Amino acid sequence: MEKYKLGKVIGIGAYGIVHRGLNLETNQIVAIKRFYTFDCKNGVPYTTIQEISMLIEMYHINIVKLLDVISNTKNEWYIIFEYLDLDLEKYMVTYLKDSMEKHTIKYIMHQILSGVMYCHKHRIMHRDLTPDKLLIDLNASVVKIADFGMARAFDFPLRAYSPEVVTTWYRAPEILLGSPVYTTAVDVWSVGCIFAKMLTRQNLFAGASKNEHLRKIFSIMGTPNERTWPGVTSLPYYPAGLPEYYPENLEEFFPDLEPAGVDLLSEMLCMNPARRISAHRALQHAYFKKKKRKEKKEKKMMILDPIEEEKEEEDDDDP
Amino acid sequence: LIHKETTFESNRCLSANACSTHNENWFKCARLSAIKWILNTRASFGFRFSTAILSLTYFDRFLSRRSIDIGKHWAIRLLSVACLSLAAKMEELKVPSLSQYHIDSYSFESNVILRMELLVLNTLEWKLDSITPFAYLHYFITKFCDSKPKELVSGVTE
């Protein structure tokens, strides 16, 4: 740890404290996650093992980089991450004040989906995507996915995973309904919710309890049935006696959003996970295709300046 | 992936050449007994077979980078425990506490196992998310035959 200087605390989690820090050799500002001493009974926590082993092999511009894992003889553990100014939650409050920044939202969405696609290609589900887990580098105008504490490597066929994972408001319906098996589609749903939040700065589905949340989703996306989602009625938490809601027209919720955007959002918020759009296909959606001259002029005035054109994925090894 | 695999393999070959035949014999026996212990423990905890295979890949990768002195059976056993515990943490939903691992003639304190876990993690550079053939098994079985994939899988894994 001589290489680093610990600064002020910037976050506290279940397994440790995150400090701002400084690499004394390079003068680079870093984030340092300091672990509580591991309890001897269970050894190194599985969450730590899973998070580090995943992140250590991920190299993508839209995923936060793990720089170092350091231990000392006193059984203290530190993970060094690259440091980023702020998260999307705070960014929305501070910078996305009016809904004029359509191009910025598109640009952010493209980056989130690129990061998510990279994870999915490397058979990793994040499972807990929320605006405060998306970090933003204002200088480079880059969005990075962080906090893989809930992430999990998956294999085929998909098997049962622990049910309660994603923060409720961004949680996919199949998890809320208690489906024992779920897929990368849960991340796409979360990104859809984040998209909606950026557009209106409000959560599209916000219920105080799980049931209220489900009802809220059904009331907008329509109550799922065996025809739209085979097997849904036999899921453990499928609520009995809920009204048969019909799907609402999403356009009405997002009057400022271009039609292609509404279409992409509805594909990402498809109730049936099997029919939900994949991150890979979402990136090829018409919403990301057109780039008008006018928007390019507009971008210069924005704080998150989308100068870079989207980077092409370089490796295509499928899992 | 292929690149990663080849770099690991080449490292392994180098250290294997360095070993003399006498050492090799001892390690072969030790490895065999480690496999036996891992498989037995897998069965008693009800772990998946893939967990046992994964722990064995950690075991081999560890020994390709560090050596254990000849005759130190306890070290081999401690390494097996740490590898199996780590593999379980990567693969299983329920993980036993360290004291639940029964190690026939040796008794290791939990904090000793913890230290070994950390040594393995450091030696493997925390790269535990290895792909084993199991990741592809189900896919190929469903491709190749339509009937009774379950029975076939258990046949293959054993």
XYZ file of C-alpha atoms in Angstrom:
477
model
C 0.000 0.000 0.000
C 3.045 2.339 0.092
C 2.226 3.168 -3.505
C -1.091 4.742 -2.565
C -2.323 7.441 -0.257
C -5.782 7.007 1.253
C -8.046 10.042 1.003
C -11.574 10.806 2.149
C -14.305 8.177 2.239
C -16.554 8.249 -0.827
C -18.722 5.220 -0.205
C -19.570 2.500 2.276
C -20.693 -0.963 1.271
C -21.486 -4.259 2.895
C -17.941 -5.542 2.492
C -15.824 -2.472 2.790
C -15.237 1.226 2.550
C -14.375 3.091 -0.622
C -11.837 5.882 -0.363
C -10.594 8.389 -2.818
C -6.867 7.872 -3.153
C -3.751 8.871 -4.930
C -1.181 6.741 -6.696
C 1.999 8.346 -5.392
C 4.069 7.041 -8.298
C 1.905 8.299 -11.114
C -0.135 10.998 -9.363
C -3.238 9.315 -10.720
C -6.383 9.723 -8.639
C -7.897 6.329 -7.875
C -10.739 4.793 -5.906
C -9.601 2.411 -3.200
C -11.986 -0.215 -1.902
C -10.809 -1.301 1.510
C -12.176 -4.590 2.740
C -13.108 -5.283 6.284
C -10.893 -8.010 7.593
C -12.192 -11.305 6.337
C -13.820 -13.429 8.941
C -11.920 -16.631 9.400
C -14.974 -18.820 9.549
C -15.904 -18.457 5.917
C -12.650 -17.373 4.359
C -12.573 -14.840 1.571
C -16.201 -13.799 0.886
C -17.584 -15.234 -2.328
C -18.795 -11.802 -3.406
C -15.239 -10.489 -3.278
C -13.890 -13.450 -5.179
C -16.558 -13.185 -7.841
C -16.313 -9.438 -8.233
C -12.532 -9.343 -8.526
C -12.195 -12.398 -10.737
C -14.710 -10.916 -13.150
C -13.366 -7.400 -13.228
C -9.744 -8.405 -13.503
C -10.315 -9.835 -16.941
C -12.564 -7.123 -18.321
C -11.108 -4.601 -20.672
C -13.680 -2.222 -22.077
C -13.942 1.514 -22.221
C -17.427 1.405 -20.695
C -16.489 -0.766 -17.737
C -14.666 0.593 -14.745
C -11.096 -0.676 -14.712
C -9.718 -2.604 -11.817
C -6.124 -1.469 -11.521
C -4.671 -3.478 -8.688
C -5.364 -5.893 -5.842
C -3.176 -5.325 -2.820
C -2.788 -7.223 0.411
C -0.501 -6.854 3.376
C 0.641 -9.137 6.130
C -2.017 -7.776 8.492
C -4.679 -9.473 6.423
C -5.905 -6.172 5.004
C -7.143 -6.030 1.457
C -7.506 -3.235 -1.026
C -8.788 -3.102 -4.567
C -7.718 -0.137 -6.633
C -10.135 1.124 -9.289
C -9.919 4.003 -11.659
C -11.611 7.034 -10.149
C -14.519 8.808 -11.785
C -16.023 12.152 -10.975
C -19.636 11.301 -10.504
C -22.427 8.815 -11.116
C -25.400 9.023 -13.450
C -27.819 9.669 -10.588
C -26.010 12.853 -9.604
C -25.319 13.707 -13.216
C -29.054 13.688 -13.971
C -29.744 16.052 -11.117
C -26.930 18.442 -11.922
C -26.602 18.396 -15.675
C -29.664 16.905 -17.318
C -31.919 19.631 -16.050
C -34.108 20.065 -19.060
C -35.024 17.456 -21.544
C -33.280 19.265 -24.369
C -30.209 17.096 -24.205
C -31.561 14.344 -26.403
C -28.277 13.662 -28.049
C -26.527 13.337 -24.713
C -29.090 10.791 -23.557
C -28.626 8.832 -26.766
C -24.897 8.947 -26.349
C -25.078 7.772 -22.742
C -27.470 4.969 -23.696
C -25.133 3.796 -26.420
C -22.253 3.588 -23.988
C -24.238 1.773 -21.309
C -25.450 -0.771 -23.849
C -21.922 -1.248 -25.215
C -20.664 -2.019 -21.720
C -23.594 -4.334 -21.039
C -23.053 -6.150 -24.327
C -19.408 -6.669 -23.460
C -20.399 -8.198 -20.110
C -22.969 -10.456 -21.719
C -20.507 -11.605 -24.356
C -18.159 -12.546 -21.563
C -21.002 -14.440 -19.905
C -21.409 -11.996 -17.060
C -24.715 -10.587 -15.883
C -24.430 -7.436 -13.822
C -27.850 -7.997 -12.190
C -27.889 -4.697 -10.330
C -27.698 -1.883 -12.875
C -28.925 1.394 -11.426
C -27.986 5.020 -12.182
C -25.682 5.180 -9.175
C -23.666 2.249 -10.533
C -22.944 4.040 -13.775
C -19.979 6.328 -13.355
C -19.303 9.311 -15.543
C -15.996 10.799 -16.562
C -16.850 14.357 -17.520
C -13.506 15.166 -19.090
C -13.472 12.224 -21.438
C -17.291 12.065 -21.703
C -17.341 8.380 -20.975
C -19.841 6.330 -19.011
C -18.561 3.284 -17.168
C -20.377 0.439 -15.496
C -19.187 -0.136 -11.947
C -19.901 -2.201 -8.851
C -20.004 -5.797 -9.927
C -20.685 -6.934 -6.368
C -23.941 -8.540 -7.465
C -22.731 -9.749 -10.813
C -22.490 -13.390 -11.620
C -20.964 -15.474 -14.321
C -23.529 -17.644 -16.003
C -23.286 -20.807 -17.991
C -25.510 -22.870 -20.184
C -28.125 -23.976 -19.604
C -28.955 -21.173 -17.239
C -29.572 -22.430 -13.772
C -31.180 -21.137 -10.648
C -29.686 -18.037 -9.071
C -30.547 -16.289 -5.859
C -33.814 -14.433 -6.379
C -33.455 -11.107 -4.591
C -30.822 -9.229 -6.447
C -31.607 -6.013 -8.270
C -32.622 -2.776 -6.531
C -36.392 -2.857 -6.869
C -37.108 0.007 -9.221
C -34.822 -1.326 -11.908
C -35.697 -4.943 -11.285
C -36.975 -7.023 -14.172
C -40.478 -8.539 -13.877
C -39.184 -12.117 -14.090
C -37.150 -11.539 -10.913
C -40.069 -9.824 -9.178
C -42.292 -12.758 -10.123
C -39.783 -15.164 -8.593
C -38.589 -16.925 -11.715
C -35.819 -19.274 -10.593
C -34.021 -18.937 -13.894
C -33.199 -15.656 -15.448
C -30.978 -14.401 -18.181
C -28.983 -11.431 -19.389
C -32.365 -9.907 -20.246
C -32.601 -8.679 -16.623
C -29.826 -6.177 -17.366
C -31.570 -4.933 -20.502
C -34.716 -4.253 -18.482
C -32.689 -2.228 -15.974
C -31.103 -0.213 -18.768
C -34.603 0.418 -20.152
C -35.670 1.812 -16.772
C -32.538 3.976 -16.667
C -33.357 5.240 -20.191
C -36.850 6.211 -19.030
C -35.443 7.946 -15.987
C -33.012 10.006 -18.047
C -35.836 11.143 -20.303
C -38.140 12.365 -17.563
C -35.864 12.296 -14.512
C -38.501 10.184 -12.837
C -38.771 6.468 -12.356
C -41.267 5.012 -14.785
C -42.108 2.214 -12.384
C -41.833 3.213 -8.762
C -43.726 1.192 -6.244
C -43.125 1.313 -2.511
C -43.496 -2.450 -2.126
C -42.792 -5.319 -4.460
C -46.474 -5.894 -5.188
C -47.167 -2.252 -5.773
C -44.173 -2.145 -8.055
C -45.446 -5.115 -10.050
C -48.863 -3.544 -10.324
C -47.252 -0.339 -11.573
C -45.346 -2.259 -14.253
C -48.470 -4.182 -15.301
C -50.545 -1.010 -15.439
C -48.188 0.487 -18.017
C -46.823 -2.521 -19.900
C -50.015 -4.614 -19.636
C -50.728 -7.617 -17.429
C -48.776 -10.551 -18.857
C -50.653 -13.728 -19.672
C -49.904 -17.153 -21.090
C -50.254 -15.829 -24.622
C -47.798 -12.938 -24.274
C -45.455 -14.771 -21.923
C -45.823 -18.563 -21.795
C -45.384 -19.898 -18.272
C -45.838 -16.563 -16.526
C -48.956 -17.532 -14.576
C -47.154 -20.412 -12.883
C -44.306 -18.256 -11.559
C -44.176 -18.245 -7.724
C -45.190 -14.622 -7.150
C -47.641 -14.191 -10.008
C -50.271 -12.104 -8.258
C -53.791 -13.438 -8.208
C -56.711 -11.109 -8.736
C -54.868 -8.284 -10.432
C -56.884 -6.430 -13.039
C -56.234 -7.198 -16.704
C -54.352 -4.089 -17.679
C -53.830 -3.332 -21.332
C -50.481 -1.994 -22.465
C -50.344 1.778 -22.500
C -48.902 3.746 -25.347
C -45.389 4.645 -24.217
C -45.375 7.667 -26.534
C -47.717 9.402 -24.145
C -45.232 9.034 -21.329
C -42.353 10.348 -23.403
C -43.754 13.026 -25.685
C -40.309 14.465 -26.451
C -38.768 11.171 -27.484
C -38.380 10.405 -31.176
C -40.427 7.408 -32.457
C -37.354 5.175 -32.837
C -36.514 5.865 -29.200
C -40.001 4.930 -28.074
C -39.729 1.720 -30.080
C -36.360 0.830 -28.536
C -37.652 1.566 -25.044
C -40.689 -0.645 -25.559
C -38.430 -3.448 -26.823
C -36.192 -3.123 -23.777
C -39.194 -3.104 -21.470
C -40.773 -6.149 -23.101
C -42.323 -8.130 -20.247
C -41.438 -11.533 -21.644
C -37.662 -11.912 -21.135
C -37.419 -14.315 -24.060
C -38.728 -11.651 -26.408
C -36.914 -8.704 -24.859
C -34.295 -7.140 -27.135
C -30.670 -8.102 -26.448
C -28.011 -5.459 -25.766
C -26.370 -6.463 -29.021
C -29.515 -5.905 -31.070
C -30.410 -2.757 -29.159
C -27.127 -1.224 -30.309
C -28.135 -1.846 -33.915
C -31.541 -0.269 -33.384
C -32.678 2.585 -35.624
C -32.554 4.913 -32.601
C -28.754 4.916 -32.789
C -28.524 5.081 -36.552
C -29.183 8.647 -37.582
C -26.855 11.425 -36.624
C -28.122 14.765 -37.790
C -25.849 17.698 -38.456
C -27.938 19.922 -36.226
C -27.332 17.704 -33.240
C -23.619 17.780 -33.865
C -23.621 21.542 -33.542
C -25.704 21.367 -30.429
C -23.331 18.994 -28.709
C -20.530 21.543 -28.352
C -22.550 23.356 -25.748
C -23.112 20.363 -23.608
C -21.108 19.428 -20.626
C -20.937 15.772 -21.420
C -19.525 16.358 -24.829
C -20.079 13.446 -27.159
C -17.040 14.066 -29.301
C -16.002 10.520 -29.765
C -17.927 8.444 -32.178
C -18.894 5.079 -30.793
C -16.019 2.695 -30.621
C -16.298 -0.532 -32.522
C -16.114 -3.730 -30.531
C -12.826 -5.335 -31.307
C -13.159 -8.844 -30.044
C -15.986 -11.149 -30.908
C -15.317 -14.333 -29.050
C -18.664 -15.736 -28.128
C -19.032 -17.562 -24.844
C -9.642 -16.890 -24.603
C -7.417 -19.048 -26.725
C -4.569 -16.643 -26.148
C -5.078 -16.810 -22.396
C -5.193 -20.577 -22.505
C -1.946 -20.852 -24.459
C -0.041 -18.511 -22.177
C -1.073 -20.568 -19.190
C -0.168 -23.774 -20.925
C 3.263 -22.592 -21.962
C 4.040 -21.479 -18.418
C 3.031 -24.876 -17.258
C 5.244 -26.708 -19.725
C 8.271 -24.718 -18.658
C 7.934 -25.590 -15.031
C 7.112 -29.190 -15.859
C 10.389 -29.557 -17.722
C 12.252 -28.245 -14.753
C 10.959 -31.036 -12.566
C 12.950 -34.184 -12.363
C 11.297 -37.562 -12.844
C 11.541 -38.391 -9.175
C 9.613 -35.271 -8.251
C 7.140 -36.009 -10.968
C 6.286 -39.390 -9.505
C 5.700 -37.914 -6.108
C 3.530 -35.176 -7.545
C 1.555 -37.664 -9.610
C 0.666 -39.600 -6.474
C -0.061 -36.460 -4.516
C -2.234 -35.098 -7.294
C -4.105 -38.371 -7.521
C -4.832 -38.360 -3.809
C -5.887 -34.708 -4.046
C -8.320 -35.624 -6.821
C -9.704 -38.422 -4.702
C -10.192 -36.111 -1.755
C -11.820 -33.431 -3.911
C -14.233 -35.909 -5.474
C -15.190 -37.415 -2.131
C -15.735 -34.028 -0.573
C -17.723 -32.909 -3.610
C -20.037 -35.855 -3.072
C -20.480 -35.251 0.635
C -21.369 -31.577 0.153
C -23.483 -32.264 -2.916
C -21.475 -29.883 -5.100
C -21.789 -29.998 -8.845
C -19.161 -31.992 -10.746
C -18.100 -28.843 -12.504
C -17.082 -27.399 -9.129
C -14.710 -30.313 -8.576
C -13.203 -29.916 -12.050
C -12.832 -26.196 -11.518
C -11.029 -26.701 -8.222
C -8.685 -29.131 -9.938
C -7.833 -26.547 -12.593
C -6.971 -24.109 -9.793
C -4.877 -26.843 -8.188
C -2.930 -27.491 -11.393
C -2.514 -23.841 -12.230
C -1.231 -23.148 -8.736
C 1.358 -25.926 -8.978
C 2.434 -24.715 -12.398
C 3.465 -21.449 -10.817
C 4.650 -22.434 -7.383
C 6.148 -25.607 -6.099
C 5.420 -27.607 -3.006
C 8.317 -29.423 -1.392
C 8.500 -33.140 -1.903
C 6.810 -35.082 0.837
C 4.712 -32.255 2.177
C 1.432 -34.092 1.998
C -0.209 -31.648 4.347
C 0.556 -28.800 1.960
C -1.076 -30.668 -0.894
C -4.137 -31.308 1.258
C -4.309 -27.673 2.363
C -4.073 -26.616 -1.263
C -6.927 -28.979 -2.197
C -9.131 -27.523 0.537
C -8.427 -23.956 -0.536
C -9.030 -24.765 -4.210
C -12.282 -26.577 -3.545
C -13.501 -23.829 -1.242
C -12.690 -21.191 -3.871
C -14.346 -23.195 -6.645
C -17.443 -23.608 -4.472
C -17.562 -19.860 -3.935
C -17.469 -19.320 -7.672
C -19.996 -21.997 -8.597
C -22.289 -23.040 -5.780
C -25.263 -21.251 -4.298
C -24.583 -22.521 -0.801
C -21.066 -22.586 0.488
C -20.021 -24.468 3.630
C -17.940 -22.671 6.231
C -14.231 -23.517 6.265
C -14.510 -25.618 9.400
C -16.913 -27.964 7.652
C -14.248 -29.271 5.320
C -13.113 -32.560 6.769
C -9.511 -33.279 6.152
C -8.748 -36.819 7.213
C -5.481 -36.877 9.109
C -4.843 -33.147 9.248
C -6.691 -30.483 11.089
C -6.313 -27.008 9.705
C -7.508 -23.946 11.527
C -9.926 -21.826 9.504
C -7.472 -18.940 9.413
C -4.833 -21.227 7.913
C -7.257 -22.167 5.145
C -8.083 -18.495 4.683
C -4.396 -17.712 4.205
C -4.079 -20.503 1.689
C -7.120 -19.183 -0.159
C -5.425 -15.817 -0.395
C -2.173 -17.357 -1.556
C -4.023 -19.247 -4.282
C -5.910 -16.097 -5.299
C -2.681 -14.139 -5.551
C -0.863 -16.892 -7.387
C -3.666 -17.219 -9.926
C -3.792 -13.412 -10.114
C -7.466 -13.619 -9.119
C -8.284 -15.123 -12.508
C -10.761 -17.684 -11.289
C -13.427 -17.307 -13.894
C -12.093 -20.200 -15.940
C -14.089 -21.946 -18.580
C -14.269 -25.690 -18.185
C -15.640 -28.107 -20.773
C -18.808 -28.187 -18.664
C -19.821 -24.801 -19.983
C -20.219 -26.339 -23.432
C -21.359 -29.814 -22.512
C -25.081 -29.139 -22.342
C -24.974 -27.167 -25.549
C -23.354 -29.963 -27.519
C -25.515 -32.636 -25.989
C -28.685 -30.829 -26.991
C -27.184 -30.368 -30.456
C -26.166 -33.982 -30.925
C -29.009 -35.946 -29.459
C -32.636 -35.264 -28.842
C -33.417 -37.886 -26.255
C -32.549 -38.262 -22.585
C -29.895 -35.581 -22.293
C -29.964 -35.873 -18.495
C -28.737 -39.455 -18.334
C -26.044 -38.780 -20.856
C -24.789 -35.777 -18.951
C -24.420 -37.667 -15.722
C -22.666 -40.440 -17.652
C -20.200 -38.027 -19.165
C -19.520 -36.116 -16.000
C -18.704 -39.243 -14.078
